[in-house]
PDB file of C-alpha atoms in Angstrom:
ATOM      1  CA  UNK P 188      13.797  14.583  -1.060  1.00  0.00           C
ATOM      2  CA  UNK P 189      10.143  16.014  -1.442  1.00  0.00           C
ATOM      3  CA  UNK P 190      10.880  16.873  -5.343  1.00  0.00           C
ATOM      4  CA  UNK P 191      11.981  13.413  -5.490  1.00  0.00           C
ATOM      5  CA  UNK P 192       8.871  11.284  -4.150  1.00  0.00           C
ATOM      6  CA  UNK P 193       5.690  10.670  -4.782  1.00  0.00           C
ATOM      7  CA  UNK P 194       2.785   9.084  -2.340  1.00  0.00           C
ATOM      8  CA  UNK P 195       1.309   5.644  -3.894  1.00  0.00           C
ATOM      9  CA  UNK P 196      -2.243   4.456  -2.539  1.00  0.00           C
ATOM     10  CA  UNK P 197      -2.686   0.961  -3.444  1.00  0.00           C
ATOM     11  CA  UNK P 198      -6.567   0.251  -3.949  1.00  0.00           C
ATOM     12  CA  UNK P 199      -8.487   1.925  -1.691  1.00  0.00           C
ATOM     13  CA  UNK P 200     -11.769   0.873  -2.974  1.00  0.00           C
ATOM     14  CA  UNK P 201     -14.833   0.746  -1.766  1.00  0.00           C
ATOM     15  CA  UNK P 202     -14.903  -3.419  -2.098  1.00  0.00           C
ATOM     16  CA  UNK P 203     -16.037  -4.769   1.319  1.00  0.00           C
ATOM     17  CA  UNK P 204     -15.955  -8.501   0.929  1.00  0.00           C
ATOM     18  CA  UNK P 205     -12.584  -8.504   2.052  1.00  0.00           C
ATOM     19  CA  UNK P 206     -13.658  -7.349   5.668  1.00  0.00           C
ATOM     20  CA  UNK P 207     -10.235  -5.195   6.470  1.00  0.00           C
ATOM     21  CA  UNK P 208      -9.546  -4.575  10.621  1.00  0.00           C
ATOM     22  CA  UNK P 209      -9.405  -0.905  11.078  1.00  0.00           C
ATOM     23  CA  UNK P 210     -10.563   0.516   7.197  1.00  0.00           C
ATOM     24  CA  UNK P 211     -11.676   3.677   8.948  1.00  0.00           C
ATOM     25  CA  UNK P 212      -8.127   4.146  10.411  1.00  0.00           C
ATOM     26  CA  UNK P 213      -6.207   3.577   7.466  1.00  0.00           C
ATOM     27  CA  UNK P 214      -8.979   5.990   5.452  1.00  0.00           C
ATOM     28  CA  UNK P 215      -8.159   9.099   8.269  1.00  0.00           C
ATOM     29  CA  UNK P 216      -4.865   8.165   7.950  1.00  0.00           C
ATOM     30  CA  UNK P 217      -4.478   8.207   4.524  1.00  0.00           C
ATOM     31  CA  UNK P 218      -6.431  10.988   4.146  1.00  0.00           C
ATOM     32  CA  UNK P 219      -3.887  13.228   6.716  1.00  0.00           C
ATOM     33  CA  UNK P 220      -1.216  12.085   4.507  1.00  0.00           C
ATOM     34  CA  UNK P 221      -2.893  12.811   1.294  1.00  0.00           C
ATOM     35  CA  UNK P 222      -3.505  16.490   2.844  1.00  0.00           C
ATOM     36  CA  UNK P 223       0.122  16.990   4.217  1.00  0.00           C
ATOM     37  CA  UNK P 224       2.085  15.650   0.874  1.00  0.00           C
ATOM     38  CA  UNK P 225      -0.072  17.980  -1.129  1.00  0.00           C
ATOM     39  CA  UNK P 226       0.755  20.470   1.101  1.00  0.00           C
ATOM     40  CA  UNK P 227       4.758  20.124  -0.243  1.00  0.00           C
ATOM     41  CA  UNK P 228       3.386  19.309  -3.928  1.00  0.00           C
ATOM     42  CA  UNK P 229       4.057  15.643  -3.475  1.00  0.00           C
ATOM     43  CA  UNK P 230       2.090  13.892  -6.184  1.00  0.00           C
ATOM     44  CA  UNK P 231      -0.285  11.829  -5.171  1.00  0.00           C
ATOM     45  CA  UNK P 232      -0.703   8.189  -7.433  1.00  0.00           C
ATOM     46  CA  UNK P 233      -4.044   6.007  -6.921  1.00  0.00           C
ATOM     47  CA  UNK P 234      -3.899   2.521  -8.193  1.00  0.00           C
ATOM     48  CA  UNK P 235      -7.653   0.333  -8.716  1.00  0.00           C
ATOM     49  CA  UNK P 236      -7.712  -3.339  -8.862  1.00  0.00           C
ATOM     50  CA  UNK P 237      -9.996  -4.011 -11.833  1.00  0.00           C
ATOM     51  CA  UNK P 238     -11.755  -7.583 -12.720  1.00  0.00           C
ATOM     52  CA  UNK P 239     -13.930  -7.130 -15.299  1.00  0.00           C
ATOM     53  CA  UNK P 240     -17.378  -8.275 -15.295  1.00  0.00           C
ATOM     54  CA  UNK P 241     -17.305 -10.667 -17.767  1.00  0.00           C
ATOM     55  CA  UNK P 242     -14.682 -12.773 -16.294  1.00  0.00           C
ATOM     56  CA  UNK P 243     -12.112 -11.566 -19.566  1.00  0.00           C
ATOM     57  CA  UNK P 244      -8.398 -11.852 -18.408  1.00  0.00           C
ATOM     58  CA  UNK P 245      -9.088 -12.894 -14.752  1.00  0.00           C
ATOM     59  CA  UNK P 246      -6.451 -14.451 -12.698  1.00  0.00           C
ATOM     60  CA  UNK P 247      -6.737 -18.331 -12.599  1.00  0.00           C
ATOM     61  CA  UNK P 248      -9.222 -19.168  -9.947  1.00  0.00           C
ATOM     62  CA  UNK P 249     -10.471 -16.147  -8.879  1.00  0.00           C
ATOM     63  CA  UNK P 250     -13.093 -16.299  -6.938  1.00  0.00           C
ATOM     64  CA  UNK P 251     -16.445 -16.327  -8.843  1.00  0.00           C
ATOM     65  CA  UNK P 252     -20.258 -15.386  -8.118  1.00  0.00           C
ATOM     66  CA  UNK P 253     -22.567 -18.143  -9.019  1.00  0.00           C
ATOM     67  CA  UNK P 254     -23.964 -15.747 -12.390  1.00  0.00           C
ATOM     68  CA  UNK P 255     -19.967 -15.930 -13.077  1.00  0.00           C
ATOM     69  CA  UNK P 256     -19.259 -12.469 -12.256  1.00  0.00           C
ATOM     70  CA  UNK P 257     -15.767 -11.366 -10.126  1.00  0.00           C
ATOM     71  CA  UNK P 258     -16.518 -11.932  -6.604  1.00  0.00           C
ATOM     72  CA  UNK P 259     -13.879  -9.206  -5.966  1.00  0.00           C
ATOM     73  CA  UNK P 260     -13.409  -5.882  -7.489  1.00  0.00           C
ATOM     74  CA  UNK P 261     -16.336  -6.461 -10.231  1.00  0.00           C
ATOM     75  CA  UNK P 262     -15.897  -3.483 -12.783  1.00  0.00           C
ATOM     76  CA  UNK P 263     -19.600  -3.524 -13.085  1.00  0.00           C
ATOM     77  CA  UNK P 264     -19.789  -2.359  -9.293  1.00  0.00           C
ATOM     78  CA  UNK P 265     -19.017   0.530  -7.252  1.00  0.00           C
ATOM     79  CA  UNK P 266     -16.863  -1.313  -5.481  1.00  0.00           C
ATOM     80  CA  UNK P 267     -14.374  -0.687  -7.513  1.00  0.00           C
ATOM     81  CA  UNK P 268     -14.402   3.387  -6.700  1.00  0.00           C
ATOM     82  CA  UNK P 269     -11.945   4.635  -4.519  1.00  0.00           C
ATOM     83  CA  UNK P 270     -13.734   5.535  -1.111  1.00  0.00           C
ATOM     84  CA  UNK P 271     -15.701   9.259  -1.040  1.00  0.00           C
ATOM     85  CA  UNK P 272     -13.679  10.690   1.628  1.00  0.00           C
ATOM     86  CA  UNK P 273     -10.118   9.929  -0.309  1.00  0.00           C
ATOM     87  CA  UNK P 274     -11.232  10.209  -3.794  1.00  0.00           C
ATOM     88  CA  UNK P 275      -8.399  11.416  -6.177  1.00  0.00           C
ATOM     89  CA  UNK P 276      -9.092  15.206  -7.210  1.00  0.00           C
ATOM     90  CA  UNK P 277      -9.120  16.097 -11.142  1.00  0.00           C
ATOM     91  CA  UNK P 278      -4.765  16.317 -10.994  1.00  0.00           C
ATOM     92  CA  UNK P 279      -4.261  13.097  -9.441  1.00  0.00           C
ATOM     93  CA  UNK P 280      -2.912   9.774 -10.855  1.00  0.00           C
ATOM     94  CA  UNK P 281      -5.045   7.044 -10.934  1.00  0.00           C
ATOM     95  CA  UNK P 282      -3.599   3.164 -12.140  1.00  0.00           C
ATOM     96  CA  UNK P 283      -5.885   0.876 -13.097  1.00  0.00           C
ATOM     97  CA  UNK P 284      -4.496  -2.638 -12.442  1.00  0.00           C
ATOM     98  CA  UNK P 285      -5.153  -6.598 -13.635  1.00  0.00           C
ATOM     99  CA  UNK P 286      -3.097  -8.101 -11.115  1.00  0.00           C
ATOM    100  CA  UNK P 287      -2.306  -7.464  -7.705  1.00  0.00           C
ATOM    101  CA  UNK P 288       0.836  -5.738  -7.972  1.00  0.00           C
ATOM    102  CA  UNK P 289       0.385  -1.956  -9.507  1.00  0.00           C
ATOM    103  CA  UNK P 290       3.492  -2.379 -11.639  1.00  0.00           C
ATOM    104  CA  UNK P 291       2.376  -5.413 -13.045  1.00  0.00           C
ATOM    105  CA  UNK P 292       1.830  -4.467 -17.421  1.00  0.00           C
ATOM    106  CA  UNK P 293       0.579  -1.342 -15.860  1.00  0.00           C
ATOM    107  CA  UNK P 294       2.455   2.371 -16.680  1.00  0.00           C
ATOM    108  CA  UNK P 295       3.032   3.364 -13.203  1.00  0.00           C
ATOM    109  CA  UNK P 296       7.134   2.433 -12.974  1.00  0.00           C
ATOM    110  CA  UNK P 297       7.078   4.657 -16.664  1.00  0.00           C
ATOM    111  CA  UNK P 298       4.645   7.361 -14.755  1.00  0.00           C
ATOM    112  CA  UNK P 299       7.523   7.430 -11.537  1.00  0.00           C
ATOM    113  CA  UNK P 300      10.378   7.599 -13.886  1.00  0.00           C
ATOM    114  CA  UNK P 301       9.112  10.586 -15.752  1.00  0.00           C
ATOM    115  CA  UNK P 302       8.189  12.576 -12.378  1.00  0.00           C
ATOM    116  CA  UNK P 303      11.727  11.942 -11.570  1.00  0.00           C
ATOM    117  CA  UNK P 304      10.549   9.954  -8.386  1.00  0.00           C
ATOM    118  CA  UNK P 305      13.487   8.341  -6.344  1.00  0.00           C
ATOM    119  CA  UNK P 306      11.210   7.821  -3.383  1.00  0.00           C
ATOM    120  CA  UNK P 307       7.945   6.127  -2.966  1.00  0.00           C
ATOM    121  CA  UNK P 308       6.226   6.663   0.096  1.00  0.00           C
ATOM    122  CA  UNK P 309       3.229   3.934   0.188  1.00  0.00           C
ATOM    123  CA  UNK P 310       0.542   2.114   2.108  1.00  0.00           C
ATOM    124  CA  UNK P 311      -2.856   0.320   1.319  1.00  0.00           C
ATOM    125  CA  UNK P 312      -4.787  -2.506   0.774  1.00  0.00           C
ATOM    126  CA  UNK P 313      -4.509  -5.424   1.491  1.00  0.00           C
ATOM    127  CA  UNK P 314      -1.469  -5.861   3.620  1.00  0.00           C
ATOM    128  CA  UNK P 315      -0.575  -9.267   2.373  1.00  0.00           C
ATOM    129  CA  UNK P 316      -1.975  -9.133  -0.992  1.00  0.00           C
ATOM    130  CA  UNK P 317      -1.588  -6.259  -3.621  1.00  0.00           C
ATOM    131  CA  UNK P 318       0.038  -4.009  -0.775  1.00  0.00           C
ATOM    132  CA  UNK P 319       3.078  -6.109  -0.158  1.00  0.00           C
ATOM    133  CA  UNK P 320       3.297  -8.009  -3.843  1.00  0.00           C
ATOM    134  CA  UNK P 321       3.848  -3.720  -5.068  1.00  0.00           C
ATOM    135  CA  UNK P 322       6.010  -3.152  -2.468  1.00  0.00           C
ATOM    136  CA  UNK P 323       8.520  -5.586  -3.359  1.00  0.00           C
ATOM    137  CA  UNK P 324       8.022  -4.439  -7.177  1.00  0.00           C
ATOM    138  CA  UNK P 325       8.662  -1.288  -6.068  1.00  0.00           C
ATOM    139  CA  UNK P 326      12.224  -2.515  -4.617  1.00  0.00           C
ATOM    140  CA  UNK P 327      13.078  -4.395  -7.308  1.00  0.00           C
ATOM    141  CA  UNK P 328      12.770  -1.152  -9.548  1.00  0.00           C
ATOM    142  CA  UNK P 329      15.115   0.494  -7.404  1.00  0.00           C
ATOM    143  CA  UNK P 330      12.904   2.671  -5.461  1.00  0.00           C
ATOM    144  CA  UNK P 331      13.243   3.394  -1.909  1.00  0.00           C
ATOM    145  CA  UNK P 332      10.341   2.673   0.225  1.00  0.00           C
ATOM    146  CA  UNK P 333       8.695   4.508   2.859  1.00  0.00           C
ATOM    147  CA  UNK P 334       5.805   2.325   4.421  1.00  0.00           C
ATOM    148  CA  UNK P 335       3.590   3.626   6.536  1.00  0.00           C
ATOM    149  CA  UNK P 336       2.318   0.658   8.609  1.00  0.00           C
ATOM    150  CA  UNK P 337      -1.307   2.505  10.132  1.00  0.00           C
ATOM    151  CA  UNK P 338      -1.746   2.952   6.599  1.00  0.00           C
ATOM    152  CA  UNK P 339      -2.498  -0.444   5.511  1.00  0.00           C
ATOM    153  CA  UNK P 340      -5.106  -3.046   6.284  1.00  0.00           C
ATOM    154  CA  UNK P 341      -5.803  -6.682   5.988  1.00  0.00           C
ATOM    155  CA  UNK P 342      -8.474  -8.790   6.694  1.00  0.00           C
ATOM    156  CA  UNK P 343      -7.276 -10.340  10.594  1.00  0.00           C
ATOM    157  CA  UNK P 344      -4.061  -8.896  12.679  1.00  0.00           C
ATOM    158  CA  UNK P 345      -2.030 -12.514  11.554  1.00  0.00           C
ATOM    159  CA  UNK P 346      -2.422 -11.144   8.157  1.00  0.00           C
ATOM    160  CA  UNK P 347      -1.188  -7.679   8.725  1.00  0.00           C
ATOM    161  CA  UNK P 348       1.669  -8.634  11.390  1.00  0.00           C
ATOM    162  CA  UNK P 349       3.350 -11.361   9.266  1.00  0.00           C
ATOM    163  CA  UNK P 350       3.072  -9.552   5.667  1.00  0.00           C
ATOM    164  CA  UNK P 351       4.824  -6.228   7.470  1.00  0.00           C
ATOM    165  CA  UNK P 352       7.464  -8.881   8.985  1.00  0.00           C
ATOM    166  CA  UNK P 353       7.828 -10.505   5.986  1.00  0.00           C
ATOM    167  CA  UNK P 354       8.680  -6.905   4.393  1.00  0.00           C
ATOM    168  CA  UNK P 355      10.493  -5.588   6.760  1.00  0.00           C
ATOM    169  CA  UNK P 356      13.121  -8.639   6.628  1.00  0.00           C
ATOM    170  CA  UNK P 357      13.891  -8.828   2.980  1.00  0.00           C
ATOM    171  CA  UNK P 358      13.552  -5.520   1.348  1.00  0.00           C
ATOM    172  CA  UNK P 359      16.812  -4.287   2.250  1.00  0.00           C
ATOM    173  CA  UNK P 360      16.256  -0.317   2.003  1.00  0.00           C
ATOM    174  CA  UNK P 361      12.871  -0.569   3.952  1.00  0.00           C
ATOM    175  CA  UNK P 362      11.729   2.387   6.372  1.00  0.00           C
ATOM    176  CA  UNK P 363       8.259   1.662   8.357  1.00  0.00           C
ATOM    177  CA  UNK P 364       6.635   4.745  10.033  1.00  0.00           C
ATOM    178  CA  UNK P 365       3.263   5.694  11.473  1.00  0.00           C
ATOM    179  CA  UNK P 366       1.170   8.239  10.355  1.00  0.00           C
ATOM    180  CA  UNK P 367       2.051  10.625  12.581  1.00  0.00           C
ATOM    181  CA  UNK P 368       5.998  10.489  12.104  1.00  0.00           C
ATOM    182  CA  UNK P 369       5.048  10.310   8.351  1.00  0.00           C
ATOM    183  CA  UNK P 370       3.323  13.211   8.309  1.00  0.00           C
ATOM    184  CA  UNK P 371       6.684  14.829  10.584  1.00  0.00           C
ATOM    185  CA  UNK P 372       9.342  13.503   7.963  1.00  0.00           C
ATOM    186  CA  UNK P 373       7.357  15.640   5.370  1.00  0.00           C
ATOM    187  CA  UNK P 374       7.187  18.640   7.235  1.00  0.00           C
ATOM    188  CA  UNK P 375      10.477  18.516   7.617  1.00  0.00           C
ATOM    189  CA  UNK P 376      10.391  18.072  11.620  1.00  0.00           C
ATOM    190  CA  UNK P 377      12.181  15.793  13.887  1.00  0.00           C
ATOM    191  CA  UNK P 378      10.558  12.115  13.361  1.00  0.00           C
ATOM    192  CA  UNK P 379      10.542   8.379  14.123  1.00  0.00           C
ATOM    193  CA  UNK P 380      10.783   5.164  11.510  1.00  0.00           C
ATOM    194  CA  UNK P 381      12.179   1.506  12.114  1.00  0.00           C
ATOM    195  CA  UNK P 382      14.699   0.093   9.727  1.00  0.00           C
ATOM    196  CA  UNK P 383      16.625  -3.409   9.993  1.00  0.00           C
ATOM    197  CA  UNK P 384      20.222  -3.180  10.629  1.00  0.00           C
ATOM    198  CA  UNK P 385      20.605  -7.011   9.698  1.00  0.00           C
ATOM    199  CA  UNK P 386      18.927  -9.212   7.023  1.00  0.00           C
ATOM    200  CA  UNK P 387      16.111 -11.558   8.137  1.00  0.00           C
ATOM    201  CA  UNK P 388      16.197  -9.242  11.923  1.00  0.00           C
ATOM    202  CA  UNK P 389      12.708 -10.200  12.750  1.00  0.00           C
ATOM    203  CA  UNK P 390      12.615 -14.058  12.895  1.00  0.00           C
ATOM    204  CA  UNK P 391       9.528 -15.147  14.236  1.00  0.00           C
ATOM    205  CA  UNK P 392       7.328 -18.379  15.119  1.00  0.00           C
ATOM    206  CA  UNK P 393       3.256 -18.281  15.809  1.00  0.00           C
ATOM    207  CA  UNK P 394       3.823 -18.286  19.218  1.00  0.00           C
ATOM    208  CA  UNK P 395       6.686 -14.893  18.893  1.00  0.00           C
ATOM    209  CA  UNK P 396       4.914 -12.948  15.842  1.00  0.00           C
ATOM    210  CA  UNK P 397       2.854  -9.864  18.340  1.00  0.00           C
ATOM    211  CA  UNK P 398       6.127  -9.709  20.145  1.00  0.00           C
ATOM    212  CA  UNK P 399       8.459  -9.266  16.989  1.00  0.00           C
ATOM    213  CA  UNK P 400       5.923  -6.895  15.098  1.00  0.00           C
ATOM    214  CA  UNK P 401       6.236  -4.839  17.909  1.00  0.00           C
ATOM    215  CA  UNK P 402       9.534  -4.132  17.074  1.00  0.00           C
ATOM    216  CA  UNK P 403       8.596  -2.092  13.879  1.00  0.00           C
ATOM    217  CA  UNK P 404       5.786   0.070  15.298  1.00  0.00           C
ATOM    218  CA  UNK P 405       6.813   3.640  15.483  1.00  0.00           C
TER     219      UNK P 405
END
């Protein structure tokens, strides 16, 4: 499998307005992953969610500064560099992105195809946003999809919990791991990961959601 996959980081960027629970987690995490797929020559794709400055080609109603500028993920700003500890090193692959999904009129599906890349193993920021809307992308090209849940962030635990659900019920070839078992199924050793073994397996109401997430921690 390891010839066959590739590890996709969606927007780890310094931008802070978000607030994401646990950033430092998911940035030692991703960084043990980043150092154990390198480790068996996985390649290792970046993606950067880009609004320009000058408000060109902006999603409608994005929020705005009162000068006009991008509230989020200004390309005038270093908040749009990929955290210090993480950064991509000279032979990494680094997707710049308009949208929140990184396959959105971007070249990373062409990018996968020609590294021959069956397997996509992926986490990020945020959960609920860019993370999950290139996750299902992802599926719908056919890949399969290894997500490691202490990966990702969002910006409160309701976020996180139902976007993982969400996944985790309705794209069909889903695996979630943690870290840990992530950095195991690499290696080659003995390791843990939740898959469904029925469509929609998760249903959940407000009052059930911390019970069902459970279910899918590794």
């Amino acid at each position: 499998m390891k010839s066959k996959t590739a590890l996709v980081l969606i927007d780890l960027q310094k931008e802070s307005n978000f607030g994401i629970n646990n950033m430092d987690r998911v940035i030692q995490n991703t960084k043990e992953i980043i150092k154990t797929s390198k480790a068996s020559n996985i390649p290792v794709i970046y993606t950067r969610q880009i609004n320009r400055f000058d408000g060109i080609g902006l999603s409608i109603g994005e929020p705005l500064n009162v000068d006009g500028t991008p509230y989020y993920y200004n390309s005038d700003t270093e908040q749009v560099d990929i955290f210090d500890e993480i950064k991509p090193d000279k032979d990494d692959i680094v997707i710049d992105k308009y949208r929140w999904s990184a396959f959105h009129e971007t070249s990373l599906d062409l990018i996968l195809r020609n590294l021959g890349v069956t397997d996509i193993i992926i986490g990020g920021v945020v959960t609920d946003g860019c993370l999950m809307t290139s996750t299902f992308d992802a599926y719908f090209r056919d890949y399969k999809i290894h997500l490691i849940e202490d990966m990702c962030g969002a910006s409160n635990e309701g976020a996180h919990m139902s976007a993982m659900i969400t996944m985790a019920n309705w794209i069909y070839n889903l695996k979630i791991y943690n870290t840990n078992n992530m950095k195991k199924k690499i290696n080659g050793e003995q390791h843990n990961f939740w898959e469904a073994n029925k469509v929609d397996s998760l249903k959940f109401t407000p009052e059930t959601l911390r019970e069902q997430y459970k279910k899918i921690k590794t």
